[in-house]
Coordinates of C-alpha atoms in Angstrom, one line a residue:
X1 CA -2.9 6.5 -28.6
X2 CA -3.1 10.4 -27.3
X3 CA -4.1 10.4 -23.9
X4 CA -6.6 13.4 -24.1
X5 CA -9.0 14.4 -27.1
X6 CA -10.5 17.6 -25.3
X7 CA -11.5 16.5 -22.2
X8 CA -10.1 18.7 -19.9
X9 CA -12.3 21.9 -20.4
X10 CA -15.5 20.1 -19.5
X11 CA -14.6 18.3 -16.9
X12 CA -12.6 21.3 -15.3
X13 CA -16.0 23.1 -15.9
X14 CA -17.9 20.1 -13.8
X15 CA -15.3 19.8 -11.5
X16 CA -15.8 23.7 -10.5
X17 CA -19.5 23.1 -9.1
X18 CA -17.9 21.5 -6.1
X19 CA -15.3 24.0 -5.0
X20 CA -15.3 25.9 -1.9
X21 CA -16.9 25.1 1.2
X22 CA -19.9 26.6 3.4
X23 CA -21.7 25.8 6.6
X24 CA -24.0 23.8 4.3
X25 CA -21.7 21.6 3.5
X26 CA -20.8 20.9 6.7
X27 CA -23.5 19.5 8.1
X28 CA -24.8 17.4 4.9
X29 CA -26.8 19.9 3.1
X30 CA -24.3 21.0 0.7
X31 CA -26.8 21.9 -1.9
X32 CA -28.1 24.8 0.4
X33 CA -25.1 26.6 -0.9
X34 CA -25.4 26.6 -4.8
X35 CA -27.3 29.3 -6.1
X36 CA -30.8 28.3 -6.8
X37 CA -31.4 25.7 -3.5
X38 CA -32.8 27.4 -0.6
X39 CA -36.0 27.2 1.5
X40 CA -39.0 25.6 -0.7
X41 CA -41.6 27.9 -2.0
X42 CA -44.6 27.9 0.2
X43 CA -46.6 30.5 -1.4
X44 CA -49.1 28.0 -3.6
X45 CA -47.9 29.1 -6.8
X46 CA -47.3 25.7 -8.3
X47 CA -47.1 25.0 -12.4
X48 CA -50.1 23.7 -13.5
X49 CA -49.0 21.0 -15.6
X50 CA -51.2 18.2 -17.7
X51 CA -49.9 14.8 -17.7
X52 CA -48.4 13.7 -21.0
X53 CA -49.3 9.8 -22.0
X54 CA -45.8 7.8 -21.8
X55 CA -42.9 8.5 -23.8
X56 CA -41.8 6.3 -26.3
X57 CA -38.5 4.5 -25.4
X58 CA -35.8 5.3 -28.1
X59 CA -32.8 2.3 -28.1
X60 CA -29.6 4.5 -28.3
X61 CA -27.7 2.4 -25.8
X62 CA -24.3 2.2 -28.0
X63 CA -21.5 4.4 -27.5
X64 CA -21.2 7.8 -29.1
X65 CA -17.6 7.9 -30.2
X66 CA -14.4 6.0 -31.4
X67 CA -12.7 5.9 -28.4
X68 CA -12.0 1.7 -27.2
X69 CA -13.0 1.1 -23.5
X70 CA -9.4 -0.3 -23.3
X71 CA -7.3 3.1 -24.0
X72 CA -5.3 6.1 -22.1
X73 CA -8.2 8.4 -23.2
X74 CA -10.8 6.3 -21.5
X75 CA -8.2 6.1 -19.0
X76 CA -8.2 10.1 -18.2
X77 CA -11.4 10.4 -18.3
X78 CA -12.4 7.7 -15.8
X79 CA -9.7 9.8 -13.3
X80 CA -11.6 13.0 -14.4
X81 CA -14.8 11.5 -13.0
X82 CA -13.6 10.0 -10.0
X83 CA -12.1 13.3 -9.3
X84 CA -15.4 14.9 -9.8
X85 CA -17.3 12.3 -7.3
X86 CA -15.1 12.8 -4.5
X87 CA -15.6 16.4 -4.9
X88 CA -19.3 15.3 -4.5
X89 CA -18.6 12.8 -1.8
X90 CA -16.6 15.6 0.2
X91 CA -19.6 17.9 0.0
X92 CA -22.0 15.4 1.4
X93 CA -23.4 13.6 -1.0
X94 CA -26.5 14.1 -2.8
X95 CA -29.9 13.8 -0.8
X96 CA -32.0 10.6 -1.2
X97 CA -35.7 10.5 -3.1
X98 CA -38.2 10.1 -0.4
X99 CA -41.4 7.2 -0.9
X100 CA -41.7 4.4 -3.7
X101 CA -44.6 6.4 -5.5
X102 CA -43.9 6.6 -9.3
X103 CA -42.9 10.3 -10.4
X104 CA -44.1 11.3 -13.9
X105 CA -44.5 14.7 -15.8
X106 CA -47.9 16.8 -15.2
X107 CA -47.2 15.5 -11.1
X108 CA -47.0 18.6 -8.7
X109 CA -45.4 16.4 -5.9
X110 CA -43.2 17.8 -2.5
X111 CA -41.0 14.4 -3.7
X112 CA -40.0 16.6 -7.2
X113 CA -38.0 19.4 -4.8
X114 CA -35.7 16.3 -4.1
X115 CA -36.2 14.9 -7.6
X116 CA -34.4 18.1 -8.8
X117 CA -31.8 18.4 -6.3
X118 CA -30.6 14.9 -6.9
X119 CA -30.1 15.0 -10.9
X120 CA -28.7 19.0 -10.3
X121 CA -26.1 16.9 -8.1
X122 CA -24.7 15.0 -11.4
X123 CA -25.5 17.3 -14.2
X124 CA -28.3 16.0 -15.5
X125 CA -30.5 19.4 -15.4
X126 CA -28.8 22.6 -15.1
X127 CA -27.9 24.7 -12.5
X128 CA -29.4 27.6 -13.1
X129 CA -32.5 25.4 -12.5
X130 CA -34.7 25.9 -8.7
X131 CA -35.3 23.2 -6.9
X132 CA -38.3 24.9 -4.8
X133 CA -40.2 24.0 -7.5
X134 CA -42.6 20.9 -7.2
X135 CA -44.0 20.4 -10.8
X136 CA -42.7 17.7 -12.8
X137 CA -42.3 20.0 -16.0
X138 CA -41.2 19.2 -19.6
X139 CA -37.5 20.3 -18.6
X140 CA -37.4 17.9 -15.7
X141 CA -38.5 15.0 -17.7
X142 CA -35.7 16.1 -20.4
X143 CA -33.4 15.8 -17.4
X144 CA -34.5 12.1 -16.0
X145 CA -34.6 11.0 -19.8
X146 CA -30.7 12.7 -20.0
X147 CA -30.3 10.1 -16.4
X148 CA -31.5 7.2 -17.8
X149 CA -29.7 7.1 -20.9
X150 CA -26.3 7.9 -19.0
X151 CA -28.0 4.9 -16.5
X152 CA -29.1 2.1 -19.2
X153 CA -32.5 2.6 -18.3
X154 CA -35.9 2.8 -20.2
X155 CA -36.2 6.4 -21.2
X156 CA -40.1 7.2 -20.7
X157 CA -38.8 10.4 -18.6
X158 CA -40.9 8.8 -15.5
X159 CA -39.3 7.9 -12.3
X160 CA -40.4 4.6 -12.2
X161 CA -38.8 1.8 -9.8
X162 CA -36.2 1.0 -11.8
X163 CA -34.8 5.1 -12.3
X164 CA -36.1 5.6 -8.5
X165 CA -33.3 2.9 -7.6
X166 CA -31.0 3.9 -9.7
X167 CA -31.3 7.8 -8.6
X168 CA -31.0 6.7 -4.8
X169 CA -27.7 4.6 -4.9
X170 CA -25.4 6.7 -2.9
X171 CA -22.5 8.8 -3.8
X172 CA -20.2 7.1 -2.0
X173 CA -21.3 3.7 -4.1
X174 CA -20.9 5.1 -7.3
X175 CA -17.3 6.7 -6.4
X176 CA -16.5 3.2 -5.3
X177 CA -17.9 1.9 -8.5
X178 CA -15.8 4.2 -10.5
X179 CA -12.3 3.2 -8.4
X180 CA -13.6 -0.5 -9.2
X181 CA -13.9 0.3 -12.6
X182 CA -10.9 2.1 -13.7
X183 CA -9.3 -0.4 -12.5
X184 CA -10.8 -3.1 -14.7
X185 CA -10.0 -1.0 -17.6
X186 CA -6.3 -0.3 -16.0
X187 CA -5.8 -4.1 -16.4
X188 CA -6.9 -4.2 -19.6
X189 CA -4.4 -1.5 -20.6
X190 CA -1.8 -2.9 -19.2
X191 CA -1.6 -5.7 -21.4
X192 CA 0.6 -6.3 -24.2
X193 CA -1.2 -3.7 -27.7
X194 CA -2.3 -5.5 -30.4
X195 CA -3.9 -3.7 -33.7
X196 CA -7.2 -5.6 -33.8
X197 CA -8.8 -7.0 -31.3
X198 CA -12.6 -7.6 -30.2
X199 CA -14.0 -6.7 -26.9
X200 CA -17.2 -7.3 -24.9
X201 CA -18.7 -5.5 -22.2
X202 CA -21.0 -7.8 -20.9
X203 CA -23.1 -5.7 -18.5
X204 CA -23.4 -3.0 -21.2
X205 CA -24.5 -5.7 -23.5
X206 CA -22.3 -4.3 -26.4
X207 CA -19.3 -5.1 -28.8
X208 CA -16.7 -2.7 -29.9
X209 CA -13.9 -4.0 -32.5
X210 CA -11.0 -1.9 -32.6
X211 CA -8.2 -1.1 -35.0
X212 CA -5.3 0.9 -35.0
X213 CA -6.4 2.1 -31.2
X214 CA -9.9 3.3 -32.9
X215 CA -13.4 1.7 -33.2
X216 CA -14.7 1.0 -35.9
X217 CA -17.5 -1.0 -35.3
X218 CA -20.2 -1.6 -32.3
X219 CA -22.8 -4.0 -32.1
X220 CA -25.4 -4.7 -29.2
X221 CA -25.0 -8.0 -28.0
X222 CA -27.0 -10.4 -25.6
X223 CA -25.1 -12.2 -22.7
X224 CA -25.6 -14.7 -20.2
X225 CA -28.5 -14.6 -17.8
X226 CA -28.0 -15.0 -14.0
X227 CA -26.7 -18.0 -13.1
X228 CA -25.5 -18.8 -16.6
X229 CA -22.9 -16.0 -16.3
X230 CA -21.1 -14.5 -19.1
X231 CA -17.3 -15.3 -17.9
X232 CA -14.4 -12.4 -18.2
X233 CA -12.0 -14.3 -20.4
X234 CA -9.2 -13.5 -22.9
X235 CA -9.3 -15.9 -26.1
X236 CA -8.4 -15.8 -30.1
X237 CA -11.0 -15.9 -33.1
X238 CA -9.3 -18.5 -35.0
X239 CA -12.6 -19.7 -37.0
X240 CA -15.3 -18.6 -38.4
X241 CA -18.1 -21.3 -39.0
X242 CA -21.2 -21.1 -41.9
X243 CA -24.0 -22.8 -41.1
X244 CA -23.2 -24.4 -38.4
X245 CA -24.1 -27.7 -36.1
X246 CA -25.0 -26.9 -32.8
X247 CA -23.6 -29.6 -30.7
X248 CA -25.6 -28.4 -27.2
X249 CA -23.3 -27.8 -24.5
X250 CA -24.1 -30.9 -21.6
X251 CA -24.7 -28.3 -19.2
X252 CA -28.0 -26.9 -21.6
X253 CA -28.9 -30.5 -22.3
X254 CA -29.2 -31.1 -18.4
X255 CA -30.8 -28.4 -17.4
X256 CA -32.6 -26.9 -20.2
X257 CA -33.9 -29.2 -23.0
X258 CA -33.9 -33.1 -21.1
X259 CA -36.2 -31.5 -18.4
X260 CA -38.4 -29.7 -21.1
X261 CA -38.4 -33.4 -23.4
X262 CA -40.1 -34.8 -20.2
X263 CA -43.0 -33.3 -20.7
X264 CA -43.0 -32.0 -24.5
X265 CA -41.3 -35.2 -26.3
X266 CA -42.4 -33.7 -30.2
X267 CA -39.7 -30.7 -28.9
X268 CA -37.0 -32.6 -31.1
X269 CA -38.4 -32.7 -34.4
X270 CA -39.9 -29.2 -34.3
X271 CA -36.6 -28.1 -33.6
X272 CA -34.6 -30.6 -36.2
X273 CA -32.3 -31.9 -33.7
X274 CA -30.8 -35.1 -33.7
X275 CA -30.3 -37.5 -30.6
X276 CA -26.1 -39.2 -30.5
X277 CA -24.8 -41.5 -28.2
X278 CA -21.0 -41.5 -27.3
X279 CA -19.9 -38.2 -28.8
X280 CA -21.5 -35.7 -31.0
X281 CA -20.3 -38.2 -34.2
X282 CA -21.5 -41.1 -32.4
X283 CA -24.7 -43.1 -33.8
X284 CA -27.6 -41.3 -34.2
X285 CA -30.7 -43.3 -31.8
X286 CA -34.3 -43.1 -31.7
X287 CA -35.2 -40.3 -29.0
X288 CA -38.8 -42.2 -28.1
X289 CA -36.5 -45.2 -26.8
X290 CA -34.6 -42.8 -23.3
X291 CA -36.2 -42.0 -20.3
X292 CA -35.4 -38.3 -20.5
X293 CA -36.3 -37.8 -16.8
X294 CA -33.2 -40.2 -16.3
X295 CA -30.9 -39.1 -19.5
X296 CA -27.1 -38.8 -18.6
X297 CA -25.6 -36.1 -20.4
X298 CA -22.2 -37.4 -20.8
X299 CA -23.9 -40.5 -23.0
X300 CA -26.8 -38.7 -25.0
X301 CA -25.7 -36.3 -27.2
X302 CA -27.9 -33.5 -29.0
X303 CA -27.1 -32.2 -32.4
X304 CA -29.2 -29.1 -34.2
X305 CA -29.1 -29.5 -37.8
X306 CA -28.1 -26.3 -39.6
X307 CA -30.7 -24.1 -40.9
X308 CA -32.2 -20.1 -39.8
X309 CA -34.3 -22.4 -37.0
X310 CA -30.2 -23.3 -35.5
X311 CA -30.0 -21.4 -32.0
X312 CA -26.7 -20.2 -33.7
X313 CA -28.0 -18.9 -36.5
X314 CA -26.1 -18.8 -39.6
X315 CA -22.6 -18.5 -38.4
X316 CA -20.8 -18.9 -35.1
X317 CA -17.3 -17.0 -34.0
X318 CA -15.2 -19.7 -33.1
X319 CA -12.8 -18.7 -29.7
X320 CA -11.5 -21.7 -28.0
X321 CA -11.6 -21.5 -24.4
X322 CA -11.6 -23.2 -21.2
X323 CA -15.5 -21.9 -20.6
X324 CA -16.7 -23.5 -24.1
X325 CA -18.3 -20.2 -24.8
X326 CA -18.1 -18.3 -28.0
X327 CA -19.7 -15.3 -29.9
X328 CA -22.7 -16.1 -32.7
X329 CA -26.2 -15.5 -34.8
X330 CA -29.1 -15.9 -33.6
X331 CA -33.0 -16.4 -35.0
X332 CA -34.3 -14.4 -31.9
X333 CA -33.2 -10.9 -33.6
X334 CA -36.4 -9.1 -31.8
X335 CA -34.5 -9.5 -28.5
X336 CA -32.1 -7.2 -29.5
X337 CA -34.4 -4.4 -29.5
X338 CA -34.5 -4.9 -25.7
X339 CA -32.5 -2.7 -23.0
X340 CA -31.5 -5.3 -20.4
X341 CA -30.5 -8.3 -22.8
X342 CA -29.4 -11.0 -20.6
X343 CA -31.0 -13.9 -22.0
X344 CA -28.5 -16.2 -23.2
X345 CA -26.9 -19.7 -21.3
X346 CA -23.7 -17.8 -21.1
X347 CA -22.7 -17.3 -25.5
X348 CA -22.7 -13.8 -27.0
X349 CA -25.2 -12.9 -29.4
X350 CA -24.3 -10.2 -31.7
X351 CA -26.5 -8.1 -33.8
X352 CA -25.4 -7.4 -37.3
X353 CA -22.9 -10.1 -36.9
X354 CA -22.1 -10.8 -40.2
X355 CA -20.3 -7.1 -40.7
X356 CA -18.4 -7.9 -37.8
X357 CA -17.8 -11.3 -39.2
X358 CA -16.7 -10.4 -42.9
X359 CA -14.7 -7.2 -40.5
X360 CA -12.9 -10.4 -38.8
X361 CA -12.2 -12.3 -42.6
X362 CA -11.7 -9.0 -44.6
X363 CA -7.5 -9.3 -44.6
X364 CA -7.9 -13.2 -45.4
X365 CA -6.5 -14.1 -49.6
X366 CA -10.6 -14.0 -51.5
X367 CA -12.4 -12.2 -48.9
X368 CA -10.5 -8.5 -48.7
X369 CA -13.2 -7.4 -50.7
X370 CA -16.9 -6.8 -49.2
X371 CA -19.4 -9.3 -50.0
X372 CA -18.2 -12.4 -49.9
X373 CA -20.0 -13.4 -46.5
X374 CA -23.0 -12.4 -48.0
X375 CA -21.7 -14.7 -50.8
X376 CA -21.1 -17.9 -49.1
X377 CA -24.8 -17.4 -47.2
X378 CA -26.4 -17.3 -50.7
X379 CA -24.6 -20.4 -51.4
X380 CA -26.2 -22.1 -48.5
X381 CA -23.4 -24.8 -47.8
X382 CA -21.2 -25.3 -44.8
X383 CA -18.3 -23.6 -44.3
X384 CA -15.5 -23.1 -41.9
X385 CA -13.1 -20.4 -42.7
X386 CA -9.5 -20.6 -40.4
X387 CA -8.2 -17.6 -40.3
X388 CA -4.5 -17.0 -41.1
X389 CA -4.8 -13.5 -38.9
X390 CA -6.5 -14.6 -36.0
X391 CA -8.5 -11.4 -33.8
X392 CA -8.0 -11.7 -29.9
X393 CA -10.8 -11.1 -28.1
X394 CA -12.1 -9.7 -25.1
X395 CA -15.4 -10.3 -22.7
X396 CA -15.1 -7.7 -20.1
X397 CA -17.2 -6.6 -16.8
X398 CA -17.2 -2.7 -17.0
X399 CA -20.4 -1.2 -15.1
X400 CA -19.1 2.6 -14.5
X401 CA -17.4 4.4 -17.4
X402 CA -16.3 8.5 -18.8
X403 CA -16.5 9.7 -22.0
X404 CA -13.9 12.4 -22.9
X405 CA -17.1 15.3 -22.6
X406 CA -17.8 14.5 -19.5
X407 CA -20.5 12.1 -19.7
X408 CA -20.4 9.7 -17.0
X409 CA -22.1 5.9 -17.6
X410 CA -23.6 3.4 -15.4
X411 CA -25.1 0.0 -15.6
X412 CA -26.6 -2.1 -13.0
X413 CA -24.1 -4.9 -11.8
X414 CA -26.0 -7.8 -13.4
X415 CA -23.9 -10.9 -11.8
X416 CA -23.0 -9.1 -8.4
X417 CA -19.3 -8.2 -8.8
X418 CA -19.5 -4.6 -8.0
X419 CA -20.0 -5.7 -4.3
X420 CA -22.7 -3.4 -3.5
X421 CA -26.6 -4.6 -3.7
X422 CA -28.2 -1.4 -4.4
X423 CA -26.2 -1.3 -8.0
X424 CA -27.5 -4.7 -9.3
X425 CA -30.1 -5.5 -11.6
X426 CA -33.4 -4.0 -10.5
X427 CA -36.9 -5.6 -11.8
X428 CA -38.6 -3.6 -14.5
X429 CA -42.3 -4.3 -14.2
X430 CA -42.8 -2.5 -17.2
X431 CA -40.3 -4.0 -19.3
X432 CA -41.1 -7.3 -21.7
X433 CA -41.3 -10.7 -20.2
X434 CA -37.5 -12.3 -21.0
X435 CA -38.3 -15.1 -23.4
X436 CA -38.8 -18.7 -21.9
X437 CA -35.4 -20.5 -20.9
X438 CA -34.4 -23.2 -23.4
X439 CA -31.5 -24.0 -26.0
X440 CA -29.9 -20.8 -27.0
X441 CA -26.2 -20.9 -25.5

């Protein structure tokens, strides 16, 4: 692995905003002294602007590049942004977005003075831009889209509650989040190389596999929802499973499907699963004959037949661990097209899983070639491949990262690990309703 791939130049450039000091800076209003920030203009010449209907969001939430989360370069460019926030820290921060009041283009609002002094603070619009300014033009909305992307937010260049929240977490938190998160990916490092491996970033909801220190593949991915937490784990992909059984965790049966029988008994049959008692190979009994408002989970067993209904699809990633999660298909491809995709009971969902699947099987004797996964799903018969080369794999919590030109990442710290409330995940009213809770691990 190199350590650098041409990151110094632009971060030494964004690392020169902050130098020097002035009386500004001393008493909090550091922006005073970059040129372009002075007293607001008060003469009444304001843009007249129209408002534009909303923009359309565009899903571009995967990384850019081959560079692994878990590598020196991401390494030196994590230190190159920490650098660059205490620079900002040491200069007083950057000033907080007044009010609760949506912000949208065609607005000629006092709040768009601090709108524009906040994303000058982190790069997003340029600073040969004016912040005495108060219309909400077509280069300011460029600038909050530019935010939201680097934030994992909607990008309808409006500065709705979620962007508003995300703008107004303070400098200090996100240099803190950056230290917290260099250090995640410092661990990672540190472990003992291997030259494929597989690795989650849960709170970014995306999949990289890596090979020979290079990615070659990213898929978006839907993770646990709160309170069904997608654990940080190390395991090994020893098997890959076609057309599976899903034998439902006792935790889902509990919670999620006995409690929904109560009241919606024909649930079973419109889902083609079976009822077991014992063990999942135990007898298979008549699901009219249990109370379900008193089923025991450790004696009733549910089994979903195979089939493109199966919550796991057609094939499921097999990774023994002590969680009894794993990685899989699903039928509910729609919710991929979603930002925030924290749906699951605590499994990993991955789009496009089967060219990650036949990436996983590719060096095993009959399948170096490409298509025979599609193969065996035209055959429509179970099967479990072992693999003689099994992939380690990785579910990590990164919520802050640096690419090598200079583009700085967040993501709202969806199970509270960041230690800081203001970074967690903030309600989009405007975002669509997270399907009902039920089987899919």
């Amino acid at each position: 692995m190199t350590f650098s791939r041409g990151l110094g130049l632009a971060l030494f450039a964004a690392l020169a905003v902050w130098s020097g000091t002035s009386a500004a800076a001393q008493d909090g209003n550091w922006w005073d002294g970059i040129t372009g920030f002075g007293p607001p203009d008060y003469s009444g010449k304001r843009a007249s602007l129209e408002r534009t209907p909303p923009r359309q969001d565009t899903l571009n939430d995967l990384r850019p590049n081959d560079i692994p989360w878990r590598s020196d370069e991401m390494l030196a460019a994590m230190e190159q942004a920490i650098a660059r926030y205490e620079g900002i820290v040491n200069k007083g921060g950057w000033p907080a977005i007044p009010g609760n009041r949506m912000l949208r283009p065609g607005d000629d609002d006092e709040r768009v003075s601090y709108l524009r002094r906040r994303l000058m603070a982190t790069g997003e619009l340029p600073r040969s831009s004016s912040y005495n300014d108060y219309g909400f033009d077509s280069g300011l909305e460029q600038a909050v889209i530019r935010f939201q992307e680097n934030n994992g937010l909607r990008t309808n260049g409006r500065v709705d509650q979620p962007t508003l929240a995300a703008l107004n977490i303070t400098a200090e938190e996100r240099l803190a989040q950056l230290k917290l998160n260099h250090a995640r990916i410092l661990e990672l490092v540190q472990l003992p190389p291997e030259e494929r491996y597989v690795l989650v970033n849960v709170p970014a909801f995306q999949l990289e596999a890596v090979e020979r220190y290079q990615t070659v593949l990213r898929h978006r991915v839907i993770v646990g929802r709160q309170g069904r937490d997608t654990p940080s784990l190390k395991a090994t992909i020893r098997n890959l499973n076609f057309f599976p059984f899903w034998r439902v965790p006792d935790s889902v049966a509990k919670l999620d499907v006995f409690p929904r029988l109560v009241n919606e008994p024909d649930y079973l049959q419109k889902e083609h699963i079976r009822v077991v008692r014992g063990d999942f190979n135990g007898p298979e009994i008549d699901p009219s004959s249990i109370d379900w408002s008193q089923a025991d989970a450790r004696v009733i067993k549910l089994k979903q037949d195979p089939g493109p209904q199966n919550a796991l699809g057609l094939v499921r990633i097999d990774m023994q661990n002590e969680h009894g999660v794993y990685m899989h298909d699903t039928p509910m491809k729609p919710l991929f097209q979603q930002r925030a995709r924290a749906f699951s009971a605590g499994c990993v969902r991955v789009q496009d899983v089967f060219q990650l699947v036949e990436w996983l099987a590719k060096y095993e004797p009959g399948w170096e070639n490409p298509g025979q996964v599609q193969a065996v799903l035209d055959m429509g018969q179970a099967l479990d491949l072992q693999l003689t080369r099994p992939v380690p794999v990785y579910f990590a919590y990164i919520t802050a990262w640096a690419e090598p030109d200079g583009r700085i990442s967040f993501r709202p710290d969806i199970y509270r690990r960041d230690g800081a409330v203001a970074m967690a995940d903030v309600f989009d009213p405007d975002a669509p309703p997270p399907p009902s809770a039920g089987l899919a691990p």
